Amino acid sequence: MADTARARKVADRIKSLVAEYLEFRVKDERLGFVTVTDVRVTGDLQQASVFYTVFGDDVAREQTAEVLQDQRGRIRSHVGKGLGIRLTPSLEFIPDALPEGAAHLEDAVRKARERDAELARNAAAATYAGDVDPYRKPAEPDSTPDASQDAE
């Protein structure tokens, strides 16, 4: 059982090796603009999950997934040579849901801003239901004495 620090180092190294291989060695036209976002390795260093994103439409995503599945053995061989450890982990390519999550958050923020702007417009046109200051205040004493009090 490997420690988590070693697994993290191996995952970082796998990430850079896979990205390098995809950028410089894969000459398939179907491969889209792919970014390796994360790699997670099991504790025994036997399996690695490679998360990736593809810039483009659904067709580009599907074609990139096909290329990654076709090239999985070659990529694993390159990773094995670059890692230099006894056992090379098996690779699993998983499309990352990060862009969809970010788009969802951007949509939620946009809706919140629209609601805030609507509330601000309603507040600007609002008037008080009663007096401007609804609280009672104590009577202010007069500075001039009453004439009726002086006569007594």
JSON list of C-alpha atoms in Angstrom, two decimals, residues 13 19 23 25 49 56 65 69 82 87 92 110 112 117 121 146:
[
{"chain": "A", "resi": 13, "resn": "ARG", "atom": "CA", "xyz": [3.48, 12.67, -13.22]},
{"chain": "A", "resi": 19, "resn": "ALA", "atom": "CA", "xyz": [-0.83, 15.58, -21.70]},
{"chain": "A", "resi": 23, "resn": "GLU", "atom": "CA", "xyz": [-0.01, 17.01, -27.58]},
{"chain": "A", "resi": 25, "resn": "ARG", "atom": "CA", "xyz": [2.56, 12.12, -30.42]},
{"chain": "A", "resi": 49, "resn": "SER", "atom": "CA", "xyz": [-8.52, 7.67, -13.64]},
{"chain": "A", "resi": 56, "resn": "GLY", "atom": "CA", "xyz": [-15.99, 22.07, -28.77]},
{"chain": "A", "resi": 65, "resn": "ALA", "atom": "CA", "xyz": [-13.36, 9.86, -26.47]},
{"chain": "A", "resi": 69, "resn": "GLN", "atom": "CA", "xyz": [-9.96, 4.63, -26.15]},
{"chain": "A", "resi": 82, "resn": "GLY", "atom": "CA", "xyz": [8.07, 7.81, -18.04]},
{"chain": "A", "resi": 87, "resn": "LEU", "atom": "CA", "xyz": [3.88, -1.76, -12.30]},
{"chain": "A", "resi": 92, "resn": "GLU", "atom": "CA", "xyz": [-9.32, 4.95, -17.52]},
{"chain": "A", "resi": 110, "resn": "ARG", "atom": "CA", "xyz": [-26.91, 35.44, -13.92]},
{"chain": "A", "resi": 112, "resn": "ALA", "atom": "CA", "xyz": [-29.55, 36.00, -9.18]},
{"chain": "A", "resi": 117, "resn": "ALA", "atom": "CA", "xyz": [-31.89, 44.18, -10.46]},
{"chain": "A", "resi": 121, "resn": "ARG", "atom": "CA", "xyz": [-36.20, 48.63, -9.59]},
{"chain": "A", "resi": 146, "resn": "ASP", "atom": "CA", "xyz": [-47.43, 80.06, 28.16]}
]
